[in-house]
Amino acid sequence: CKLNTSQKLVIAKRLDKLGVDIIEAGFPVSSPGDFKSVVEISNIVENATVCGLTRAVKNDIEVAANALKTAKRPRIHTGIGTSDSHIEHKFKSSREKIIEIGSQAVKYAKTFVEDVEFYAEDAGRTDNEFLAKVCEKMIESGATVLNIPDTTGYCLPYEYGEKIKYLIENVKNIHKATISCHCHNDLGLATANSIAGIINGARQIECTINGIGERAGNTSLEEVVMIMRQHPNLNLDTNINSKLLFDTSNLVSDGMGMPVQPNKAIVGANAFAHSSGIHQDGVIKNRETYEIINPLDVGVNESAIILTARSGRAALAYRAKKIGYDLSKNELDLIYPEFLKFADMKKEVLDEDIPLIIKKSL
């Protein structure tokens, strides 16, 4: 999922217009191109916080601070792995040493910006008691946001929710920081885990348009936004202008050359398409029988009634009427067998096929 700097600027402007709170613009130390992108994004973003990612390394933090100099609301996001697996195999270190490295990184970042986020990488597989100690120390050191990543996408939603709840109940200075969910989709649970996180007290979700991200991807922005909108009993919402979701999805997909799977929730080509006769009949009579979201709310003009061999008479009549054929019941009865023959030969019956079917039948 690659973008050059000019493409990143187009998307950053759109994200700002979309209403996101924070744009993590890049990892400035990783390459001159990433550094330049964070500088340029810092220059143009009007409303959102602009964030630069770093490791818990002094030079990373200095480079990020330089890249963020012109940002209206700068944030440095630093951190280190906290699971026993990361401590032992990746860092060949100890729990105590890891806490010390993280604390020093947060303190150093704090000398450049007020807003510092700390990530406890692989928090999903980190022992809760130790994770609470890490969080407590990072807040003491000046962290304003605590990122609790399920880095490998391993957690089940109830486990991730319980982890967030444990931190809220056991980190004594937790009221001084925002807890953030950062979930990966290796088992297809990124969205479910993020929602479990916010139900249990997290107040930031790290997500991506179309759910793009490392390996199987990250939490999908459009999914979590619309889950909160469709479940007002959660008493949680975002500032996202949902009418821009579909268009933003296309913008990112086109820029990256990464097609969105047709059955992707909210923004997939089939998200509001109906091809089964039972579904079509219900939607034609009342959209809410099979759609919990109004397509207009996410920037899709209308539901699609797709004519296939599984479509019924109601769908055929509906599509025929749209192109100017108001068929009687008798006419429909005569046309329908011919329609089914045609549909069996062809995956989908298009508008231009309908006059041919009518002519042959009548």
XYZ file of C-alpha atoms in Angstrom:
362
model
C 0.000 0.000 0.000
C 2.450 2.610 -1.198
C 1.879 6.338 -1.712
C 4.219 9.110 -2.812
C 4.285 12.467 -1.011
C 1.859 14.235 -3.377
C -0.667 11.390 -2.998
C -0.264 11.518 0.793
C -1.049 15.240 0.760
C -4.284 14.686 -1.184
C -5.350 12.003 1.313
C -4.259 14.079 4.351
C -6.457 16.971 3.164
C -9.357 14.578 2.733
C -8.826 13.028 6.199
C -8.864 16.527 7.708
C -12.120 17.272 5.873
C -13.496 13.846 6.882
C -13.125 14.888 10.527
C -10.430 12.573 11.881
C -8.909 13.747 15.173
C -5.323 12.603 14.588
C -3.408 11.788 11.412
C -0.384 9.580 12.005
C 1.494 10.975 9.024
C 4.532 8.702 8.951
C 7.725 7.397 10.540
C 10.082 10.339 9.856
C 13.378 8.577 10.607
C 12.605 5.652 8.289
C 13.398 7.449 5.018
C 13.897 10.949 3.535
C 10.575 10.483 1.719
C 8.696 9.764 4.960
C 10.371 12.748 6.663
C 9.327 15.012 3.785
C 5.767 13.672 3.858
C 5.379 14.433 7.590
C 6.783 17.971 7.028
C 4.412 18.634 4.119
C 1.388 17.177 5.911
C 2.214 19.306 8.973
C 2.135 22.362 6.691
C -1.338 21.760 5.241
C -3.461 20.108 7.948
C -5.794 22.656 9.532
C -7.760 20.799 12.197
C -6.339 17.378 13.049
C -3.374 16.618 15.283
C -0.418 15.494 13.157
C 1.541 12.619 14.659
C 4.975 11.204 13.889
C 5.909 7.628 14.819
C 9.232 6.706 16.442
C 10.987 3.905 18.256
C 12.150 4.549 21.817
C 15.386 5.953 20.369
C 16.666 9.521 20.903
C 17.526 10.129 17.244
C 14.084 8.889 16.088
C 12.429 11.342 18.473
C 14.619 14.285 17.392
C 13.937 13.596 13.705
C 10.184 13.348 14.350
C 10.223 16.618 16.331
C 11.940 18.352 13.397
C 9.430 16.960 10.925
C 6.508 18.203 13.060
C 7.798 21.768 13.593
C 5.077 23.463 11.535
C 2.172 21.307 12.746
C -0.577 23.273 14.496
C -1.106 20.334 16.868
C 1.985 18.084 16.910
C 2.178 14.673 18.589
C 5.094 12.258 18.948
C 4.193 8.571 19.177
C 6.983 6.524 20.741
C 7.152 3.133 22.396
C 8.619 -0.312 22.793
C 7.566 -3.973 22.943
C 6.293 -5.122 26.332
C 5.371 -8.806 25.878
C 7.757 -11.447 27.242
C 8.227 -12.616 23.650
C 9.429 -9.162 22.537
C 11.500 -8.550 25.663
C 13.290 -11.886 25.419
C 13.678 -12.402 21.657
C 13.592 -8.923 20.130
C 15.376 -6.869 22.783
C 17.171 -9.582 24.808
C 16.359 -7.446 27.832
C 14.399 -7.467 31.098
C 11.040 -6.057 32.147
C 12.693 -3.430 34.339
C 15.001 -2.272 31.564
C 12.127 -2.033 29.069
C 10.164 0.219 31.450
C 13.254 2.419 31.862
C 13.835 2.727 28.086
C 10.164 3.590 27.513
C 10.130 6.145 30.319
C 13.256 7.916 29.030
C 11.786 8.046 25.506
C 8.537 9.607 26.747
C 10.434 12.159 28.839
C 12.640 13.080 25.893
C 9.664 13.409 23.510
C 8.007 15.627 26.106
C 10.855 18.148 25.775
C 9.714 18.754 22.177
C 5.906 18.478 22.292
C 3.199 18.485 24.940
C 1.216 15.619 23.365
C 3.096 12.313 23.652
C 1.622 8.906 22.896
C 3.279 5.723 24.152
C 2.738 2.347 22.468
C 3.240 -0.886 24.407
C 3.894 -3.082 21.380
C 2.353 -6.573 21.611
C 0.228 -5.441 24.577
C -2.294 -8.064 23.438
C 0.107 -10.788 24.620
C 1.500 -8.811 27.572
C 0.656 -9.890 31.118
C -1.952 -7.403 32.440
C -0.223 -6.787 35.754
C 3.061 -5.861 34.067
C 1.218 -3.805 31.417
C -0.414 -1.789 34.217
C 3.056 -1.040 35.670
C 4.258 0.090 32.239
C 1.233 2.383 31.810
C 1.615 3.902 35.266
C 5.274 4.716 34.640
C 4.615 6.220 31.195
C 1.891 8.518 32.552
C 4.300 9.569 35.322
C 6.858 10.312 32.600
C 4.418 12.555 30.713
C 2.469 10.355 28.265
C -0.931 11.797 27.356
C -2.098 8.752 25.358
C -1.479 5.058 26.033
C -1.669 2.853 22.970
C -2.579 -0.776 23.774
C -1.871 -2.653 20.526
C -3.045 -6.153 19.725
C -0.025 -6.288 17.439
C -0.531 -9.841 16.198
C -4.333 -9.742 16.045
C -4.431 -12.598 18.566
C -6.888 -11.361 21.213
C -10.534 -12.344 21.360
C -12.891 -9.367 21.863
C -13.737 -10.275 25.485
C -10.005 -10.632 26.300
C -9.109 -7.286 24.740
C -12.060 -5.596 26.481
C -11.025 -7.099 29.828
C -7.457 -5.846 29.278
C -8.673 -2.257 28.819
C -10.991 -2.598 31.850
C -8.103 -3.952 33.952
C -5.932 -0.937 33.099
C -8.689 1.543 33.930
C -9.263 -0.157 37.293
C -5.620 -0.790 38.224
C -3.499 2.108 36.915
C -3.777 4.728 39.655
C -3.096 7.775 37.428
C -5.078 6.506 34.422
C -7.411 9.551 34.455
C -4.465 11.630 33.197
C -4.236 9.752 29.884
C -6.415 8.539 27.016
C -6.353 4.806 26.309
C -6.090 3.935 22.621
C -6.989 0.727 20.752
C -4.653 -0.396 17.977
C -5.890 -3.710 16.626
C -4.692 -5.926 13.791
C -6.911 -8.140 11.679
C -4.961 -11.431 11.505
C -7.995 -13.373 12.753
C -10.587 -10.941 11.345
C -11.246 -9.463 14.809
C -9.733 -5.965 14.558
C -13.040 -4.098 14.455
C -14.675 -6.291 17.126
C -11.662 -5.841 19.425
C -11.630 -2.052 18.971
C -15.335 -1.844 19.815
C -14.758 -4.054 22.883
C -11.984 -1.625 23.847
C -14.148 1.489 23.688
C -17.041 -0.223 25.478
C -14.575 -0.824 28.321
C -13.247 2.731 28.467
C -10.739 3.344 25.654
C -11.380 6.680 23.937
C -9.204 6.545 20.837
C -9.249 4.013 18.007
C -6.289 3.734 15.649
C -7.699 2.740 12.300
C -7.263 2.983 8.550
C -9.403 3.694 5.514
C -10.486 0.355 3.984
C -8.782 -1.484 6.875
C -5.420 -1.417 5.053
C -2.318 -2.220 7.097
C 0.445 -4.652 7.905
C -0.349 -8.296 6.997
C -4.149 -8.739 7.100
C -4.660 -5.064 7.914
C -5.795 -2.853 10.779
C -9.144 -1.788 12.183
C -11.300 -0.243 9.466
C -12.277 3.392 10.103
C -15.569 3.161 8.224
C -16.633 0.089 10.205
C -16.045 1.491 13.704
C -17.597 4.850 12.776
C -20.814 3.262 11.518
C -21.014 0.717 14.356
C -21.127 3.614 16.820
C -23.719 5.462 14.692
C -25.935 2.374 14.411
C -25.726 1.635 18.148
C -26.640 4.918 19.881
C -27.062 3.003 23.166
C -23.245 2.901 23.340
C -23.367 6.695 23.879
C -20.224 6.952 21.753
C -19.694 8.724 18.449
C -17.039 10.447 16.366
C -16.736 13.736 14.481
C -16.488 11.863 11.179
C -18.603 13.166 8.283
C -19.851 9.735 7.232
C -21.205 11.036 3.896
C -17.567 11.231 2.733
C -16.725 7.605 3.617
C -17.409 5.973 0.254
C -15.620 8.674 -1.726
C -12.635 8.596 0.662
C -12.459 4.823 0.322
C -12.267 5.190 -3.474
C -9.637 7.938 -3.183
C -7.362 5.716 -1.076
C -8.024 2.621 -3.170
C -7.220 4.439 -6.437
C -4.098 6.108 -5.016
C -2.672 2.846 -3.719
C -3.843 0.624 -6.548
C -5.402 -1.611 -3.879
C -8.947 -2.659 -4.872
C -11.519 -2.951 -2.091
C -13.031 -6.442 -1.898
C -16.643 -6.225 -3.153
C -18.057 -7.750 0.056
C -16.203 -5.294 2.329
C -18.546 -3.819 4.954
C -19.751 -0.220 4.416
C -17.650 0.667 1.339
C -17.495 -2.536 -0.746
C -19.235 -2.518 -4.148
C -21.735 -5.102 -2.855
C -22.353 -3.516 0.574
C -25.741 -2.179 -0.578
C -26.358 -4.614 -3.449
C -29.107 -7.230 -3.355
C -29.285 -10.208 -5.735
C -31.385 -12.752 -3.831
C -35.098 -12.617 -4.696
C -36.262 -12.713 -1.069
C -33.950 -9.813 -0.144
C -34.857 -7.818 -3.244
C -38.584 -8.110 -2.615
C -38.103 -6.939 0.988
C -35.857 -3.995 0.096
C -38.184 -2.816 -2.696
C -41.092 -2.809 -0.248
C -39.127 -1.181 2.583
C -35.367 -0.557 2.504
C -34.987 -1.245 6.249
C -36.060 -4.885 5.916
C -32.522 -5.770 4.780
C -30.476 -2.582 5.254
C -29.533 -1.239 8.668
C -27.638 1.690 7.115
C -29.088 4.194 4.671
C -26.621 4.180 1.726
C -26.834 7.988 1.582
C -25.351 8.166 5.093
C -22.033 6.820 3.792
C -22.070 8.600 0.439
C -23.578 5.829 -1.733
C -26.356 7.154 -3.987
C -28.727 4.208 -3.707
C -29.068 0.487 -3.065
C -28.451 -1.743 -6.079
C -30.908 -4.392 -7.183
C -28.727 -6.852 -9.131
C -30.594 -9.113 -11.563
C -29.397 -12.716 -11.432
C -30.970 -16.170 -11.740
C -31.874 -15.833 -8.044
C -33.926 -12.673 -8.633
C -37.698 -12.752 -8.413
C -40.474 -11.052 -10.385
C -40.462 -8.016 -8.056
C -36.845 -7.211 -8.873
C -37.361 -7.658 -12.613
C -40.421 -5.366 -12.539
C -38.507 -2.789 -10.455
C -35.530 -2.668 -12.845
C -37.769 -2.667 -15.931
C -39.756 0.279 -14.565
C -36.523 2.219 -13.983
C -35.817 2.105 -17.717
C -39.365 2.882 -18.805
C -41.262 -0.453 -18.898
C -44.288 -0.539 -16.591
C -45.125 -4.252 -16.793
C -48.505 -5.726 -15.859
C -48.687 -8.943 -13.820
C -49.599 -10.937 -16.957
C -46.707 -9.464 -18.932
C -44.359 -10.210 -16.046
C -45.542 -13.828 -15.934
C -44.776 -14.196 -19.647
C -41.381 -12.496 -19.455
C -40.078 -14.144 -16.273
C -39.306 -17.660 -17.702
C -37.328 -16.044 -20.557
C -35.541 -13.834 -18.019
C -34.476 -16.923 -16.024
C -33.112 -18.625 -19.159
C -31.113 -15.501 -19.972
C -29.908 -15.153 -16.365
C -28.730 -18.773 -16.295
C -26.532 -18.076 -19.325
C -25.226 -14.763 -18.024
C -23.943 -13.959 -14.527
C -25.823 -10.677 -14.340
C -28.714 -9.249 -16.384
C -28.011 -5.609 -17.273
C -30.410 -2.788 -18.144
C -29.606 -3.135 -21.862
C -30.594 -6.835 -21.725
C -34.114 -6.158 -20.422
C -35.621 -4.792 -23.713
C -34.271 -7.869 -25.562
C -35.889 -10.225 -23.025
C -39.204 -8.313 -23.222
C -39.165 -8.331 -27.048
C -38.453 -12.074 -27.209
C -41.177 -12.896 -24.659
C -43.963 -10.602 -25.848
